Backbone as CSV, one residue per row, in Angstrom:
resi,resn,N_x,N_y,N_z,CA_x,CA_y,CA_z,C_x,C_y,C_z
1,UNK,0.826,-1.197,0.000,0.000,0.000,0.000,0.871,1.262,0.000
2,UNK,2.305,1.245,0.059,2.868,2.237,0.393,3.029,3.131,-1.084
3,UNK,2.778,4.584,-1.196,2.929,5.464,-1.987,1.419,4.931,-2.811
4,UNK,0.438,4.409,-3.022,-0.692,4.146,-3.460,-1.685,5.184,-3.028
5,UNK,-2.621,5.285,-3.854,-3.871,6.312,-3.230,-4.580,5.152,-3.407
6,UNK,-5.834,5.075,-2.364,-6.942,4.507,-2.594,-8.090,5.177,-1.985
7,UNK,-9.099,4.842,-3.117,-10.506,5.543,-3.044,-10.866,4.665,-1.329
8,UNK,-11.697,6.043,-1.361,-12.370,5.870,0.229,-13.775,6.499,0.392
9,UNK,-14.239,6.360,1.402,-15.568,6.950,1.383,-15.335,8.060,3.097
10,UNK,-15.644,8.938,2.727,-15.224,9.771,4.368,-16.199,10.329,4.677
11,UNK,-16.655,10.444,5.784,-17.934,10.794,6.799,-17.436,11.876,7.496
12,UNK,-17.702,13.518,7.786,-16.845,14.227,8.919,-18.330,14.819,9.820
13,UNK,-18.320,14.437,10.803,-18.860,15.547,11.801,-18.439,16.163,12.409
14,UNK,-19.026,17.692,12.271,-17.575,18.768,12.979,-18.892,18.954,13.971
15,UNK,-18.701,19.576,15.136,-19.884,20.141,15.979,-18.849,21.695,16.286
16,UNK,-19.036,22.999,16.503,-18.802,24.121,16.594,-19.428,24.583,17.469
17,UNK,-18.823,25.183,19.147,-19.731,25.704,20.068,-19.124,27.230,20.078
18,UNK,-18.853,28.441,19.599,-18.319,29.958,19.212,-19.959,30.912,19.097
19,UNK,-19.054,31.654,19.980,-20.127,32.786,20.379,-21.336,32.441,20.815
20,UNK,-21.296,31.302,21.829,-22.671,31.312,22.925,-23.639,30.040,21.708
21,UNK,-23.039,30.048,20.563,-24.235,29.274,19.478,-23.720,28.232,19.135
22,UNK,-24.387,26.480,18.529,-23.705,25.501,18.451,-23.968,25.143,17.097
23,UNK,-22.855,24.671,15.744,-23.457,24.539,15.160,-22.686,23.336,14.255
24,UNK,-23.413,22.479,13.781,-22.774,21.209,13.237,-22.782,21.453,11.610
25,UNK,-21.395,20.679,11.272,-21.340,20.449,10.221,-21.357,18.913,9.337
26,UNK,-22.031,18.209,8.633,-21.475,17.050,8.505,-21.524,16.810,6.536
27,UNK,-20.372,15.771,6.343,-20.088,16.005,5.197,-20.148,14.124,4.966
28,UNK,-20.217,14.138,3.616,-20.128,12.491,3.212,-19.659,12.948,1.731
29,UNK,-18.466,12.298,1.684,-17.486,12.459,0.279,-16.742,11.499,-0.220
30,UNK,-16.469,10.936,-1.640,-15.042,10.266,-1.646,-14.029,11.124,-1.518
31,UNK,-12.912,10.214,-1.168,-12.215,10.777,-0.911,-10.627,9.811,-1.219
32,UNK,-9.291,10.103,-0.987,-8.413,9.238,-1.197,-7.335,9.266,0.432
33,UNK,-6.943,7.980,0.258,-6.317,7.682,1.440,-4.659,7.275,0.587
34,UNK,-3.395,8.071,0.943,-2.169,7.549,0.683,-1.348,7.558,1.726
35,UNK,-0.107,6.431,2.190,1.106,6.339,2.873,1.985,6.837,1.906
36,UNK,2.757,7.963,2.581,4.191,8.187,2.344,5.317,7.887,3.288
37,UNK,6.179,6.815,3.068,6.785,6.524,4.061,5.744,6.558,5.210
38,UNK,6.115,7.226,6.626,5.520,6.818,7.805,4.413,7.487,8.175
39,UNK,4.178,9.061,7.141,2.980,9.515,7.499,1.778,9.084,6.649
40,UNK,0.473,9.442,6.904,-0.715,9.072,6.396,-1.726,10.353,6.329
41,UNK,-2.035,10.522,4.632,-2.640,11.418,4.119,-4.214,11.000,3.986
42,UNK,-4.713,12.071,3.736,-6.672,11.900,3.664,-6.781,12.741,2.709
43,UNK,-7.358,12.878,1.661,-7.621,14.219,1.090,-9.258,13.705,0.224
44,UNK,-9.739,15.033,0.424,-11.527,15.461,0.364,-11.783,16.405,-0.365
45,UNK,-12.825,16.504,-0.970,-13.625,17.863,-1.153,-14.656,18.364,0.162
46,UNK,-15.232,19.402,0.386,-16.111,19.680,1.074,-17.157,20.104,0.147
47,UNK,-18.186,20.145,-0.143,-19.455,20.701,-1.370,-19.656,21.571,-0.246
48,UNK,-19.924,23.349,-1.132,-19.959,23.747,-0.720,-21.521,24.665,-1.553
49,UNK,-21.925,25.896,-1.380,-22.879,26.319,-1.939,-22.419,26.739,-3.307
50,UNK,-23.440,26.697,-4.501,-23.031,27.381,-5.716,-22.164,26.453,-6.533
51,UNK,-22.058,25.348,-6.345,-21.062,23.989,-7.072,-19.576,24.549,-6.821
52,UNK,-19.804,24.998,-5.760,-17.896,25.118,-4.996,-17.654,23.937,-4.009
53,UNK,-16.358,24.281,-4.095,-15.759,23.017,-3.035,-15.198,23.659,-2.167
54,UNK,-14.333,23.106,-1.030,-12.805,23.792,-0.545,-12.045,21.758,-0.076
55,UNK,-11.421,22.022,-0.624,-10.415,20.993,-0.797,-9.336,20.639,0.879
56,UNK,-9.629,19.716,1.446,-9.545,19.423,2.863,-8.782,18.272,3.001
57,UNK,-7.173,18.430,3.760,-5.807,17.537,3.506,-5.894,17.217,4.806
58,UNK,-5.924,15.830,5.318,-5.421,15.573,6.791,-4.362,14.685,6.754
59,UNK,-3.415,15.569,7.666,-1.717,14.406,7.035,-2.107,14.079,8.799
60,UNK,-1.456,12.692,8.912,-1.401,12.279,10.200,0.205,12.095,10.551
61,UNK,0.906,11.833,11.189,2.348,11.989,11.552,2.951,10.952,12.203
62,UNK,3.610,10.157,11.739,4.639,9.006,12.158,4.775,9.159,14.172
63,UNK,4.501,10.336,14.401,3.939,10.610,16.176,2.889,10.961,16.391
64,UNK,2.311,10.634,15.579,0.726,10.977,15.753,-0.072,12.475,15.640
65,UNK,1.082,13.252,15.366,0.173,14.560,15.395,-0.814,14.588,14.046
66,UNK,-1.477,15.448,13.988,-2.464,15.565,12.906,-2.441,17.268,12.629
67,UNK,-2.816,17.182,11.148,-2.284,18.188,10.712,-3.205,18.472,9.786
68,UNK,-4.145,19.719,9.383,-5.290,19.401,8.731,-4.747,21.172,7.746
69,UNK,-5.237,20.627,6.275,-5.525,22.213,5.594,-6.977,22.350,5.133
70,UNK,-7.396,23.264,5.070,-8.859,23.623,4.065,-8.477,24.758,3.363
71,UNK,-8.851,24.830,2.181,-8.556,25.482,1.271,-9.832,25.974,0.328
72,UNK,-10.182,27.097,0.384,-11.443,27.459,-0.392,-11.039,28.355,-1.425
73,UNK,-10.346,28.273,-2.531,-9.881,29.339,-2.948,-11.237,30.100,-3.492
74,UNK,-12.509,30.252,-4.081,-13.007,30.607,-4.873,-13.832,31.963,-3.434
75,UNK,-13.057,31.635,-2.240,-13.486,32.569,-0.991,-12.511,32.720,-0.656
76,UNK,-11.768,32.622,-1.031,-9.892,33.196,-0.558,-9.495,33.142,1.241
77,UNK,-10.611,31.988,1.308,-10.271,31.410,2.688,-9.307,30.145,2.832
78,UNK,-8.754,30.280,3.728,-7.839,29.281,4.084,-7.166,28.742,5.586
79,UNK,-7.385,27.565,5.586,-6.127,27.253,7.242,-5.498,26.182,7.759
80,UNK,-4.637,26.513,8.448,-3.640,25.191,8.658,-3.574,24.771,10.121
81,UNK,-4.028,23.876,10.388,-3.919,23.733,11.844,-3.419,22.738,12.432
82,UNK,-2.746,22.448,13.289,-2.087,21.743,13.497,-2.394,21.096,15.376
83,UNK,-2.066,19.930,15.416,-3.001,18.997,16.589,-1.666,18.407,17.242
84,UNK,-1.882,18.308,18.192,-0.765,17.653,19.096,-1.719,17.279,20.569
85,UNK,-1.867,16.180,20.791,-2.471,15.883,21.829,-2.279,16.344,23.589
86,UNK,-3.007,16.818,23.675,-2.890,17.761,24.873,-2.033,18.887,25.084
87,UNK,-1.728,19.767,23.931,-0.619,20.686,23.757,-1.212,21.476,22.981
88,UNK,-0.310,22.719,22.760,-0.708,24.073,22.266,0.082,24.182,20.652
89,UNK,-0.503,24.593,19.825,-0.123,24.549,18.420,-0.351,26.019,17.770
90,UNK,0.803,26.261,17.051,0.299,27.623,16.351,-0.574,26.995,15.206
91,UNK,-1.249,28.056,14.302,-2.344,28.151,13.786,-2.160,28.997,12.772
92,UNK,-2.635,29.156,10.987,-2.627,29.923,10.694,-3.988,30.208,9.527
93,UNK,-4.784,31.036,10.045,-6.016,31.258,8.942,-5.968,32.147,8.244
94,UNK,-5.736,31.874,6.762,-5.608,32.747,5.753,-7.018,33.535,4.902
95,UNK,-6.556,35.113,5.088,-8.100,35.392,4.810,-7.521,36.194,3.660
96,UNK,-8.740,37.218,2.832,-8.534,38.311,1.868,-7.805,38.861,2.476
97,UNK,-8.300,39.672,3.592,-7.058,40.663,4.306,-5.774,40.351,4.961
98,UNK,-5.480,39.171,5.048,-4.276,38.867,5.605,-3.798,37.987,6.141
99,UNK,-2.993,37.138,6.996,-2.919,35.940,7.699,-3.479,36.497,9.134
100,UNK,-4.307,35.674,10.176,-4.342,35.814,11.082,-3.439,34.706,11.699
101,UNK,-2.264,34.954,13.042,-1.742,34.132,13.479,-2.909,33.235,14.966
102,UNK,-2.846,32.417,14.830,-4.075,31.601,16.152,-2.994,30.647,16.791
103,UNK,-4.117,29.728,17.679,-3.150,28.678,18.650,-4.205,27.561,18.291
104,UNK,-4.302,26.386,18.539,-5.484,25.223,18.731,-4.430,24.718,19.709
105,UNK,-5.706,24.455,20.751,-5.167,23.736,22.200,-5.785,22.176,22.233
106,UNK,-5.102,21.241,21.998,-5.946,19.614,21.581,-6.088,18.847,22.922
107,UNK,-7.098,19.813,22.987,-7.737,18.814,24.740,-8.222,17.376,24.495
108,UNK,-7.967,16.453,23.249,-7.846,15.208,23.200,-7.874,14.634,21.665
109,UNK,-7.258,13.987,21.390,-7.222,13.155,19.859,-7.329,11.375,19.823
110,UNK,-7.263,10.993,18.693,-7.345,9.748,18.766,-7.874,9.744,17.561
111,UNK,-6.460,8.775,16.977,-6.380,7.732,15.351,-6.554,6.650,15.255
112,UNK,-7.485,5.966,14.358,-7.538,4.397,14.844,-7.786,3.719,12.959
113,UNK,-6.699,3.731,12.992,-6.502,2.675,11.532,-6.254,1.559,11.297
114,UNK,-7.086,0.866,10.861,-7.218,-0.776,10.375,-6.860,-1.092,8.663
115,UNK,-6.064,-2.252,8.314,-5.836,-1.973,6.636,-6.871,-3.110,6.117
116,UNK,-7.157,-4.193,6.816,-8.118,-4.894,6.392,-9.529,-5.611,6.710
117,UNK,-10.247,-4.829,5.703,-10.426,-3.581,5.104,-10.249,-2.170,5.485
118,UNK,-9.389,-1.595,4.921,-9.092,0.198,5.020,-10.298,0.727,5.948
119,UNK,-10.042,0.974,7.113,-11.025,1.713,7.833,-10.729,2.439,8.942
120,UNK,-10.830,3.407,8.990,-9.983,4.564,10.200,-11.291,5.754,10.401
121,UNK,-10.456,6.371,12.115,-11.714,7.476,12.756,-10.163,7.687,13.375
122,UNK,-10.623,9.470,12.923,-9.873,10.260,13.540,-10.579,11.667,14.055
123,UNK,-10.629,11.566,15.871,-11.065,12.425,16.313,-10.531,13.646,16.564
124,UNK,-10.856,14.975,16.841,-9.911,15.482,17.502,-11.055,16.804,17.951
125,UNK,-10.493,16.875,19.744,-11.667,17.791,20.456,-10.568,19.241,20.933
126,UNK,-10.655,19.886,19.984,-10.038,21.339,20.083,-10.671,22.794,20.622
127,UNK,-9.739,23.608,21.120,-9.551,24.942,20.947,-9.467,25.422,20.305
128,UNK,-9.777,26.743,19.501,-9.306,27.397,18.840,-9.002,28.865,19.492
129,UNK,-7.990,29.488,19.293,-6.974,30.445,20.364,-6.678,31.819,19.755
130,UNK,-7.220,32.630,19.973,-6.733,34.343,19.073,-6.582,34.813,20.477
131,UNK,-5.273,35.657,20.129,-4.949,36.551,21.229,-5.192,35.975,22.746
132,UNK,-4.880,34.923,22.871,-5.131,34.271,24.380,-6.467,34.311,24.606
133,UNK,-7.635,34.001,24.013,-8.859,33.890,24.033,-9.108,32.890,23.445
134,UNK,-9.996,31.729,23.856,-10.355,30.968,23.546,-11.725,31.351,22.160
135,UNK,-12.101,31.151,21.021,-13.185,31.327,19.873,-13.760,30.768,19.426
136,UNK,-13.360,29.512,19.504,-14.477,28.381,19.691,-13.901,27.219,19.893
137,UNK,-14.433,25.843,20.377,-14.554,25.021,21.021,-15.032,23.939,19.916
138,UNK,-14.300,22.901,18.925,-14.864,22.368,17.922,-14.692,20.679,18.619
139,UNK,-15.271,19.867,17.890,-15.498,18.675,17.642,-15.247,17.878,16.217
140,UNK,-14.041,17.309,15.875,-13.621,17.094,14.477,-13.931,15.395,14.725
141,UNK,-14.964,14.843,14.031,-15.243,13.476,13.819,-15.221,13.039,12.472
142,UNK,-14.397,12.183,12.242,-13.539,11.817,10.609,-13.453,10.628,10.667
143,UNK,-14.647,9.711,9.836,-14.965,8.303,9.714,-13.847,7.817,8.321
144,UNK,-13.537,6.936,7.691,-13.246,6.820,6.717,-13.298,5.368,6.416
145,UNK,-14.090,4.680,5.184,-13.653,3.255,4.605,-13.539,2.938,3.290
146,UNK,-12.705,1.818,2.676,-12.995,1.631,1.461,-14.270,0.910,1.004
């Protein structure tokens, strides 16, 4: 399997608790699963309104960190965030006006990959951090099988 892509089917429930309001997201996409050497890639579309996408990379890390991009170019949004289990991570969300620098604080994770048959859940229950303020409080639930 190593350096191979294979088709997958990916499930994400995000839940979002920012500014007092809660609000879920959930997505069902193919998607492709590749090993490079020791890390492990995910990559997605998100459907978005108007037949847009934003294109969504989760590299996982030979130590387990997790490492996620979204990319919307056709909204010139963008971000990179980065997960380390029970630790503080810089952050960077790319907007029209500029980079904002952030933190995500990973008050818990957990990867669980099986190869036969290809089937993995990767959680991860975050912070998100501007200026030493906490902005919201997410829930990243990431099913995946062939």
């Amino acid at each position: 399997m190593e350096n191979n892509r294979i088709e997958v089917n990916v499930d994400l429930d995000m839940s979002v608790f920012q500014a007092g309001e809660m609000t879920h997201t959930k997505i069902s996409e193919p998607g492709k699963f590749t090993r490079m050497g020791n890390a492990i890639y995910l990559q997605f579309n998100e459907s978005m309104d108007h037949d847009d996408h934003a294109s969504i990379l989760v590299k996982i890390t030979e130590n387990g960190d997790i490492h996620l991009k979204r990319e919307a170019k056709s909204t010139n949004l963008a971000s990179m965030l980065y997960f380390t289990n029970q630790d503080r991570n810089a952050a960077s969300v790319y907007t029209e006006y500029g980079v904002m620098q952030m933190n995500t604080y990973t008050k818990d994770s957990l990867v669980e990959i099986t190869d036969e048959p290809l089937h993995g859940k990767i959680n991860i229950d975050y912070d998100l951090i501007y200026d030493n303020n906490i902005v919201g409080n997410y829930k990243f639930r990431l099913i995946f099988s062939v």
